[in-house]
Amino acid sequence: MELDPLVLSRLQFAFVVSFHAIFPVFTIGLASYIALLNGLFYTTGTQAWERLANFWTKVFAVVFGMGVVSGIVMSFQFGTNWSNFALATSNFLGPMLSYEVVTAFFLEAAFLGVLLFGRGKVPQGVHLFASVMVALGTFISSFWILSANSWMQTPAGVELVDGMFQVTSWGEAIFNPSFPYRFAHMVMASFITGGFVVAGVSAWYLLLGRDVDANKRALSMCLWLLLFLTPTQALVGDFHGLNTLEHQPTKVAAMEGNWETRSGVPLLLFAWPDKDAQENIVELGVPNVASLILTHHLDGVVPGLNEVSPDEQPPVWFVFWSFRVMVGLGFLMIAVALAGLWLRRGGRVYHHRGYLQLLRVMSVSPFVAVLAGWFVTESGRAPWLVQGMMTHSEGLTPSLTGGMALFTLIGYVVVYAVVFYAGVYYLTKVVRNGMTILDEEDEVDEVERPKRPWSAAHIPFDDGPAKVEG
């Protein structure tokens, strides 16, 4: 069977981006949480805040390292697999990626060392300032990356001249029509991800009776955050969906499994879209609700997939079910946050073993939801690389063969598997050790410790029990 370089290149980029995305979506929220903890310790002097800040900084160090390792190679693929795309978009994407490095990566690099290794070595206010700058750097980085990706979804401020995208308005290109909604959606997803991870780890420590005071504080903070953010994210998602309906109606049609442009479209709870037959083989839905959500009218008209030819339709089945996974997990998160509010009466939220176990399980759910949302966004744009202006096949490297694409895909899978295993191993060690108490020997070892992100986790390599307070 002949290997298709286009399919393999798309699989490779999807794998690399999906693997990388789970790390920044966590570190963006976690960096802000660490800055908040350092601020609380600075203003109150309460040791519980310091202990929490130190612990989550160790987690941040490991996850940040994994994110850098997994993300640094992504731009290389533009040259190896998508050279036509890289050349055509160089006038816009080249400066955008440079801005991200200069304004965000340099900022994070300058203050990351102070955050990871400066506790007790620099004034407390300086350490707090460093944590704020690292958090700010994560936001600036996501700003440029999401602006570039949003431009691919809703290109603006450019014109295509002799196969090259020429920028006519930097303001329109950077702040393209979908960018504000996608940026807000992603930032809130990052906070929700951080909130559920911290809540899940705190719940596990409470089940074990470890560092009870500190973890009660952490759990309470996260549940208040999630109680506010999870329903707000649903509202932001609604605005995002309306914007997508305006600029990418075919993607919305695939999300809804709607083949014909019509009014009173039902909200499909279950369906089996068949692209070859151009219909749903089986479906179960609630009448008129999709029209109500998308147009705010029960008899509103929703565009169908038949508005474009089959070769311009995305993989409908994949987009349809990815969207339902994302939305379903979103509503589950709202329910869990509301349950936490109800259990606050009498402090049951800190002792209800069933709920604490549920929080442990739910710590994985934001990552799955983010990946599902990413699949909807990117697969729903197919076959366009730049919506309406350049297809995937037009952006592919002309000399790339299926064998070359398969070789690099296998290489990425193997290398990233090693990175993932190492990262999970170190994270497991950090969580098992918990909020350890440094003794004099540890302080001496601190001088000899290499100043690299993962070394900031200060993970002992023996399997003996960690010294735990509480």
Short mmCIF file of N, CA and C in Angstrom, two decimals, residues 12-160:
data_model
loop_
_atom_site.label_atom_id
_atom_site.label_comp_id
_atom_site.label_asym_id
_atom_site.label_seq_id
_atom_site.Cartn_x
_atom_site.Cartn_y
_atom_site.Cartn_z
N GLN A 12 1.46 13.34 12.06
CA GLN A 12 2.65 13.72 12.84
C GLN A 12 2.45 15.05 13.54
N PHE A 13 1.96 16.04 12.81
CA PHE A 13 1.78 17.35 13.44
C PHE A 13 0.71 17.29 14.51
N ALA A 14 -0.36 16.52 14.25
CA ALA A 14 -1.42 16.39 15.25
C ALA A 14 -0.89 15.72 16.51
N PHE A 15 -0.06 14.71 16.35
CA PHE A 15 0.51 14.02 17.51
C PHE A 15 1.41 14.95 18.31
N VAL A 16 2.31 15.65 17.63
CA VAL A 16 3.26 16.52 18.33
C VAL A 16 2.54 17.66 19.04
N VAL A 17 1.60 18.30 18.33
CA VAL A 17 0.88 19.42 18.93
C VAL A 17 0.01 18.96 20.09
N SER A 18 -0.66 17.84 19.93
CA SER A 18 -1.52 17.33 21.01
C SER A 18 -0.70 16.97 22.24
N PHE A 19 0.44 16.32 22.02
CA PHE A 19 1.32 15.96 23.13
C PHE A 19 1.81 17.21 23.85
N HIS A 20 2.19 18.22 23.08
CA HIS A 20 2.72 19.45 23.68
C HIS A 20 1.63 20.26 24.38
N ALA A 21 0.43 20.28 23.81
CA ALA A 21 -0.63 21.17 24.31
C ALA A 21 -1.01 20.90 25.75
N ILE A 22 -0.89 19.66 26.21
CA ILE A 22 -1.32 19.34 27.57
C ILE A 22 -0.41 19.97 28.62
N PHE A 23 0.80 20.37 28.24
CA PHE A 23 1.71 20.96 29.22
C PHE A 23 1.48 22.46 29.41
N PRO A 24 1.47 23.29 28.33
CA PRO A 24 1.19 24.71 28.56
C PRO A 24 -0.19 24.99 29.11
N VAL A 25 -1.19 24.14 28.74
CA VAL A 25 -2.54 24.40 29.27
C VAL A 25 -2.56 24.23 30.79
N PHE A 26 -1.62 23.45 31.32
CA PHE A 26 -1.49 23.28 32.77
C PHE A 26 -0.59 24.35 33.37
N THR A 27 0.56 24.63 32.75
CA THR A 27 1.51 25.57 33.34
C THR A 27 1.00 27.01 33.34
N ILE A 28 0.16 27.37 32.37
CA ILE A 28 -0.39 28.74 32.35
C ILE A 28 -1.20 28.99 33.62
N GLY A 29 -2.10 28.05 33.94
CA GLY A 29 -2.89 28.21 35.16
C GLY A 29 -2.06 28.02 36.41
N LEU A 30 -1.13 27.06 36.39
CA LEU A 30 -0.33 26.77 37.58
C LEU A 30 0.61 27.92 37.91
N ALA A 31 1.17 28.58 36.90
CA ALA A 31 2.07 29.72 37.15
C ALA A 31 1.33 30.84 37.88
N SER A 32 0.10 31.11 37.48
CA SER A 32 -0.69 32.15 38.16
C SER A 32 -1.03 31.72 39.58
N TYR A 33 -1.29 30.43 39.77
CA TYR A 33 -1.60 29.92 41.12
C TYR A 33 -0.40 30.06 42.03
N ILE A 34 0.79 29.76 41.52
CA ILE A 34 2.01 29.90 42.32
C ILE A 34 2.24 31.36 42.68
N ALA A 35 2.02 32.27 41.72
CA ALA A 35 2.17 33.69 42.02
C ALA A 35 1.19 34.12 43.11
N LEU A 36 -0.04 33.60 43.07
CA LEU A 36 -1.02 33.92 44.10
C LEU A 36 -0.57 33.40 45.46
N LEU A 37 -0.06 32.17 45.50
CA LEU A 37 0.40 31.59 46.76
C LEU A 37 1.57 32.39 47.33
N ASN A 38 2.49 32.79 46.47
CA ASN A 38 3.61 33.60 46.94
C ASN A 38 3.14 34.96 47.43
N GLY A 39 2.11 35.51 46.77
CA GLY A 39 1.55 36.77 47.23
C GLY A 39 0.88 36.64 48.58
N LEU A 40 0.15 35.56 48.80
CA LEU A 40 -0.50 35.33 50.09
C LEU A 40 0.53 35.14 51.20
N PHE A 41 1.61 34.41 50.90
CA PHE A 41 2.65 34.23 51.91
C PHE A 41 3.35 35.56 52.21
N TYR A 42 3.55 36.36 51.19
CA TYR A 42 4.24 37.66 51.38
C TYR A 42 3.41 38.60 52.25
N THR A 43 2.08 38.57 52.07
CA THR A 43 1.22 39.50 52.81
C THR A 43 0.81 38.99 54.19
N THR A 44 0.74 37.65 54.35
CA THR A 44 0.26 37.11 55.64
C THR A 44 1.35 36.44 56.46
N GLY A 45 2.40 35.94 55.80
CA GLY A 45 3.44 35.23 56.53
C GLY A 45 3.04 33.84 56.97
N THR A 46 1.86 33.36 56.53
CA THR A 46 1.38 32.03 56.91
C THR A 46 2.21 30.95 56.23
N GLN A 47 2.77 30.03 57.02
CA GLN A 47 3.67 29.02 56.47
C GLN A 47 2.96 28.06 55.52
N ALA A 48 1.66 27.85 55.69
CA ALA A 48 0.93 26.94 54.80
C ALA A 48 1.01 27.42 53.36
N TRP A 49 0.92 28.74 53.14
CA TRP A 49 1.01 29.27 51.78
C TRP A 49 2.41 29.04 51.21
N GLU A 50 3.43 29.19 52.03
CA GLU A 50 4.80 28.97 51.56
C GLU A 50 5.00 27.50 51.18
N ARG A 51 4.49 26.61 52.00
CA ARG A 51 4.65 25.19 51.73
C ARG A 51 3.94 24.80 50.43
N LEU A 52 2.74 25.34 50.24
CA LEU A 52 2.02 25.08 48.99
C LEU A 52 2.77 25.65 47.80
N ALA A 53 3.29 26.87 47.94
CA ALA A 53 4.03 27.50 46.84
C ALA A 53 5.27 26.68 46.49
N ASN A 54 6.00 26.23 47.49
CA ASN A 54 7.20 25.44 47.24
C ASN A 54 6.86 24.13 46.54
N PHE A 55 5.81 23.46 47.00
CA PHE A 55 5.44 22.18 46.41
C PHE A 55 5.02 22.33 44.95
N TRP A 56 4.14 23.27 44.67
CA TRP A 56 3.63 23.42 43.30
C TRP A 56 4.67 24.02 42.37
N THR A 57 5.66 24.71 42.92
CA THR A 57 6.78 25.17 42.09
C THR A 57 7.60 23.97 41.60
N LYS A 58 7.74 22.94 42.45
CA LYS A 58 8.43 21.72 42.02
C LYS A 58 7.66 21.05 40.88
N VAL A 59 6.35 20.98 41.02
CA VAL A 59 5.53 20.39 39.94
C VAL A 59 5.68 21.22 38.67
N PHE A 60 5.64 22.53 38.82
CA PHE A 60 5.78 23.43 37.67
C PHE A 60 7.11 23.20 36.97
N ALA A 61 8.17 23.00 37.74
CA ALA A 61 9.49 22.80 37.15
C ALA A 61 9.51 21.59 36.24
N VAL A 62 8.91 20.50 36.67
CA VAL A 62 8.90 19.27 35.86
C VAL A 62 8.04 19.46 34.61
N VAL A 63 6.83 20.00 34.78
CA VAL A 63 5.92 20.15 33.65
C VAL A 63 6.45 21.17 32.65
N PHE A 64 7.06 22.24 33.15
CA PHE A 64 7.65 23.25 32.26
C PHE A 64 8.76 22.63 31.42
N GLY A 65 9.58 21.80 32.07
CA GLY A 65 10.65 21.13 31.33
C GLY A 65 10.11 20.23 30.24
N MET A 66 9.04 19.49 30.54
CA MET A 66 8.43 18.63 29.53
C MET A 66 7.84 19.45 28.40
N GLY A 67 7.26 20.60 28.72
CA GLY A 67 6.68 21.45 27.69
C GLY A 67 7.73 22.00 26.75
N VAL A 68 8.87 22.40 27.30
CA VAL A 68 9.94 22.94 26.46
C VAL A 68 10.48 21.86 25.53
N VAL A 69 10.74 20.68 26.08
CA VAL A 69 11.30 19.59 25.28
C VAL A 69 10.34 19.19 24.17
N SER A 70 9.05 19.11 24.48
CA SER A 70 8.08 18.66 23.48
C SER A 70 7.72 19.73 22.48
N GLY A 71 7.86 21.00 22.86
CA GLY A 71 7.41 22.07 21.99
C GLY A 71 8.47 22.67 21.09
N ILE A 72 9.73 22.50 21.46
CA ILE A 72 10.78 23.19 20.72
C ILE A 72 10.94 22.67 19.30
N VAL A 73 10.50 21.42 19.06
CA VAL A 73 10.66 20.83 17.72
C VAL A 73 9.49 21.13 16.80
N MET A 74 8.42 21.71 17.32
CA MET A 74 7.22 21.88 16.48
C MET A 74 7.50 22.78 15.28
N SER A 75 8.23 23.86 15.52
CA SER A 75 8.50 24.79 14.42
C SER A 75 9.37 24.14 13.34
N PHE A 76 10.18 23.13 13.71
CA PHE A 76 11.00 22.45 12.71
C PHE A 76 10.14 21.79 11.65
N GLN A 77 8.96 21.34 12.04
CA GLN A 77 8.10 20.63 11.09
C GLN A 77 7.60 21.54 9.98
N PHE A 78 7.55 22.84 10.23
CA PHE A 78 7.16 23.76 9.17
C PHE A 78 8.14 23.66 8.00
N GLY A 79 9.41 23.49 8.31
CA GLY A 79 10.41 23.39 7.26
C GLY A 79 10.53 22.02 6.66
N THR A 80 10.32 20.97 7.46
CA THR A 80 10.51 19.61 6.95
C THR A 80 9.28 19.08 6.23
N ASN A 81 8.09 19.30 6.79
CA ASN A 81 6.87 18.71 6.22
C ASN A 81 5.96 19.72 5.52
N TRP A 82 6.10 21.01 5.89
CA TRP A 82 5.16 22.01 5.37
C TRP A 82 5.91 23.23 4.83
N SER A 83 6.90 22.98 3.97
CA SER A 83 7.76 24.07 3.49
C SER A 83 6.99 25.07 2.63
N ASN A 84 6.04 24.61 1.82
CA ASN A 84 5.25 25.55 1.01
C ASN A 84 4.44 26.48 1.90
N PHE A 85 3.88 25.91 2.97
CA PHE A 85 3.14 26.73 3.93
C PHE A 85 4.07 27.71 4.63
N ALA A 86 5.24 27.23 5.07
CA ALA A 86 6.18 28.10 5.77
C ALA A 86 6.62 29.26 4.89
N LEU A 87 6.88 28.97 3.61
CA LEU A 87 7.30 30.02 2.69
C LEU A 87 6.18 31.02 2.44
N ALA A 88 4.99 30.51 2.17
CA ALA A 88 3.87 31.38 1.82
C ALA A 88 3.47 32.30 2.97
N THR A 89 3.56 31.80 4.20
CA THR A 89 3.10 32.57 5.37
C THR A 89 4.24 33.25 6.12
N SER A 90 5.45 33.20 5.58
CA SER A 90 6.62 33.70 6.32
C SER A 90 6.52 35.17 6.67
N ASN A 91 5.86 35.97 5.84
CA ASN A 91 5.75 37.41 6.14
C ASN A 91 4.93 37.69 7.38
N PHE A 92 4.04 36.75 7.73
CA PHE A 92 3.22 36.94 8.92
C PHE A 92 3.65 36.04 10.08
N LEU A 93 3.72 34.72 9.83
CA LEU A 93 4.03 33.79 10.92
C LEU A 93 5.46 33.91 11.41
N GLY A 94 6.39 34.27 10.53
CA GLY A 94 7.78 34.45 10.96
C GLY A 94 7.91 35.49 12.06
N PRO A 95 7.42 36.72 11.83
CA PRO A 95 7.46 37.72 12.90
C PRO A 95 6.65 37.32 14.13
N MET A 96 5.51 36.66 13.94
CA MET A 96 4.68 36.28 15.09
C MET A 96 5.42 35.33 16.03
N LEU A 97 6.08 34.32 15.45
CA LEU A 97 6.82 33.39 16.28
C LEU A 97 8.03 34.07 16.92
N SER A 98 8.61 35.02 16.22
CA SER A 98 9.74 35.78 16.80
C SER A 98 9.26 36.63 17.97
N TYR A 99 8.10 37.26 17.83
CA TYR A 99 7.56 38.07 18.93
C TYR A 99 7.34 37.19 20.16
N GLU A 100 6.87 35.97 19.94
CA GLU A 100 6.62 35.07 21.07
C GLU A 100 7.91 34.75 21.80
N VAL A 101 8.99 34.53 21.05
CA VAL A 101 10.28 34.23 21.67
C VAL A 101 10.82 35.44 22.41
N VAL A 102 10.80 36.62 21.76
CA VAL A 102 11.41 37.82 22.34
C VAL A 102 10.64 38.33 23.54
N THR A 103 9.32 38.36 23.45
CA THR A 103 8.52 38.97 24.52
C THR A 103 8.15 38.00 25.63
N ALA A 104 8.04 36.73 25.32
CA ALA A 104 7.56 35.77 26.32
C ALA A 104 8.65 34.83 26.80
N PHE A 105 9.28 34.15 25.86
CA PHE A 105 10.26 33.14 26.26
C PHE A 105 11.44 33.78 26.99
N PHE A 106 11.91 34.93 26.50
CA PHE A 106 13.01 35.61 27.18
C PHE A 106 12.58 36.07 28.57
N LEU A 107 11.34 36.54 28.69
CA LEU A 107 10.85 37.00 29.99
C LEU A 107 10.78 35.84 30.97
N GLU A 108 10.25 34.71 30.53
CA GLU A 108 10.18 33.54 31.40
C GLU A 108 11.57 33.06 31.77
N ALA A 109 12.48 33.02 30.79
CA ALA A 109 13.83 32.53 31.06
C ALA A 109 14.55 33.42 32.06
N ALA A 110 14.31 34.74 31.98
CA ALA A 110 15.00 35.67 32.87
C ALA A 110 14.59 35.50 34.32
N PHE A 111 13.32 35.20 34.55
CA PHE A 111 12.82 35.14 35.92
C PHE A 111 12.58 33.72 36.42
N LEU A 112 12.62 32.73 35.51
CA LEU A 112 12.36 31.36 35.93
C LEU A 112 13.38 30.87 36.95
N GLY A 113 14.65 31.20 36.73
CA GLY A 113 15.69 30.78 37.67
C GLY A 113 15.47 31.35 39.06
N VAL A 114 15.03 32.60 39.11
CA VAL A 114 14.77 33.22 40.42
C VAL A 114 13.61 32.52 41.10
N LEU A 115 12.57 32.19 40.33
CA LEU A 115 11.42 31.50 40.91
C LEU A 115 11.81 30.12 41.42
N LEU A 116 12.56 29.36 40.63
CA LEU A 116 12.86 27.98 40.99
C LEU A 116 13.92 27.87 42.07
N PHE A 117 14.92 28.77 42.07
CA PHE A 117 16.07 28.60 42.96
C PHE A 117 16.30 29.78 43.89
N GLY A 118 15.44 30.79 43.83
CA GLY A 118 15.71 32.01 44.59
C GLY A 118 15.11 32.07 45.97
N ARG A 119 14.27 31.09 46.35
CA ARG A 119 13.65 31.11 47.68
C ARG A 119 14.73 31.12 48.76
N GLY A 120 14.71 32.16 49.59
CA GLY A 120 15.68 32.30 50.67
C GLY A 120 17.00 32.90 50.24
N LYS A 121 17.17 33.12 48.95
CA LYS A 121 18.43 33.67 48.45
C LYS A 121 18.28 35.10 47.95
N VAL A 122 17.06 35.48 47.61
CA VAL A 122 16.76 36.85 47.22
C VAL A 122 15.66 37.37 48.15
N PRO A 123 15.51 38.69 48.27
CA PRO A 123 14.42 39.21 49.11
C PRO A 123 13.07 38.63 48.69
N GLN A 124 12.21 38.46 49.66
CA GLN A 124 10.92 37.82 49.41
C GLN A 124 10.11 38.55 48.35
N GLY A 125 10.19 39.88 48.36
CA GLY A 125 9.48 40.66 47.36
C GLY A 125 10.00 40.42 45.95
N VAL A 126 11.31 40.22 45.83
CA VAL A 126 11.90 39.92 44.52
C VAL A 126 11.44 38.55 44.03
N HIS A 127 11.37 37.59 44.94
CA HIS A 127 10.90 36.26 44.56
C HIS A 127 9.44 36.31 44.12
N LEU A 128 8.62 37.09 44.81
CA LEU A 128 7.23 37.26 44.42
C LEU A 128 7.15 37.90 43.04
N PHE A 129 7.97 38.93 42.81
CA PHE A 129 7.97 39.61 41.51
C PHE A 129 8.35 38.65 40.39
N ALA A 130 9.32 37.77 40.66
CA ALA A 130 9.74 36.78 39.66
C ALA A 130 8.60 35.84 39.32
N SER A 131 7.85 35.40 40.32
CA SER A 131 6.73 34.50 40.06
C SER A 131 5.65 35.18 39.24
N VAL A 132 5.42 36.47 39.48
CA VAL A 132 4.44 37.22 38.69
C VAL A 132 4.91 37.35 37.24
N MET A 133 6.20 37.60 37.05
CA MET A 133 6.74 37.76 35.70
C MET A 133 6.67 36.44 34.92
N VAL A 134 6.93 35.33 35.59
CA VAL A 134 6.82 34.03 34.91
C VAL A 134 5.37 33.79 34.49
N ALA A 135 4.43 34.10 35.38
CA ALA A 135 3.01 33.95 35.04
C ALA A 135 2.63 34.85 33.88
N LEU A 136 3.13 36.09 33.90
CA LEU A 136 2.85 37.02 32.80
C LEU A 136 3.43 36.49 31.49
N GLY A 137 4.62 35.90 31.57
CA GLY A 137 5.24 35.35 30.37
C GLY A 137 4.41 34.26 29.73
N THR A 138 3.77 33.43 30.54
CA THR A 138 2.93 32.36 29.98
C THR A 138 1.74 32.95 29.23
N PHE A 139 1.18 34.05 29.73
CA PHE A 139 0.05 34.69 29.05
C PHE A 139 0.50 35.32 27.73
N ILE A 140 1.66 35.99 27.75
CA ILE A 140 2.15 36.62 26.53
C ILE A 140 2.45 35.57 25.47
N SER A 141 3.03 34.47 25.90
CA SER A 141 3.32 33.38 24.96
C SER A 141 2.04 32.85 24.32
N SER A 142 1.03 32.59 25.13
CA SER A 142 -0.23 32.09 24.59
C SER A 142 -0.90 33.12 23.69
N PHE A 143 -0.68 34.40 23.97
CA PHE A 143 -1.26 35.47 23.13
C PHE A 143 -0.77 35.34 21.70
N TRP A 144 0.56 35.25 21.52
CA TRP A 144 1.10 35.20 20.17
C TRP A 144 0.77 33.89 19.46
N ILE A 145 0.87 32.79 20.18
CA ILE A 145 0.60 31.49 19.55
C ILE A 145 -0.86 31.38 19.13
N LEU A 146 -1.76 31.80 20.01
CA LEU A 146 -3.19 31.71 19.67
C LEU A 146 -3.57 32.71 18.58
N SER A 147 -2.90 33.86 18.55
CA SER A 147 -3.17 34.82 17.48
C SER A 147 -2.78 34.22 16.13
N ALA A 148 -1.61 33.57 16.10
CA ALA A 148 -1.14 32.95 14.85
C ALA A 148 -2.09 31.83 14.41
N ASN A 149 -2.49 30.98 15.36
CA ASN A 149 -3.38 29.89 15.01
C ASN A 149 -4.77 30.39 14.63
N SER A 150 -5.24 31.42 15.33
CA SER A 150 -6.56 31.98 15.00
C SER A 150 -6.56 32.60 13.61
N TRP A 151 -5.42 33.18 13.24
CA TRP A 151 -5.31 33.75 11.89
C TRP A 151 -5.48 32.66 10.84
N MET A 152 -4.98 31.46 11.11
CA MET A 152 -5.18 30.34 10.18
C MET A 152 -6.65 29.95 10.10
N GLN A 153 -7.40 30.17 11.20
CA GLN A 153 -8.84 29.86 11.21
C GLN A 153 -9.65 30.95 10.51
N THR A 154 -9.31 32.20 10.82
CA THR A 154 -10.04 33.34 10.27
C THR A 154 -9.04 34.37 9.77
N PRO A 155 -8.40 34.12 8.62
CA PRO A 155 -7.35 35.03 8.13
C PRO A 155 -7.90 36.42 7.84
N ALA A 156 -7.12 37.42 8.26
CA ALA A 156 -7.51 38.81 8.05
C ALA A 156 -6.23 39.64 7.93
N GLY A 157 -6.35 40.81 7.33
CA GLY A 157 -5.21 41.72 7.22
C GLY A 157 -4.13 41.24 6.27
N VAL A 158 -4.45 40.34 5.35
CA VAL A 158 -3.46 39.84 4.39
C VAL A 158 -4.11 39.72 3.02
N GLU A 159 -3.27 39.63 2.01
CA GLU A 159 -3.72 39.29 0.67
C GLU A 159 -2.72 38.32 0.06
N LEU A 160 -3.21 37.43 -0.77
CA LEU A 160 -2.38 36.40 -1.39
C LEU A 160 -1.90 36.91 -2.75
#
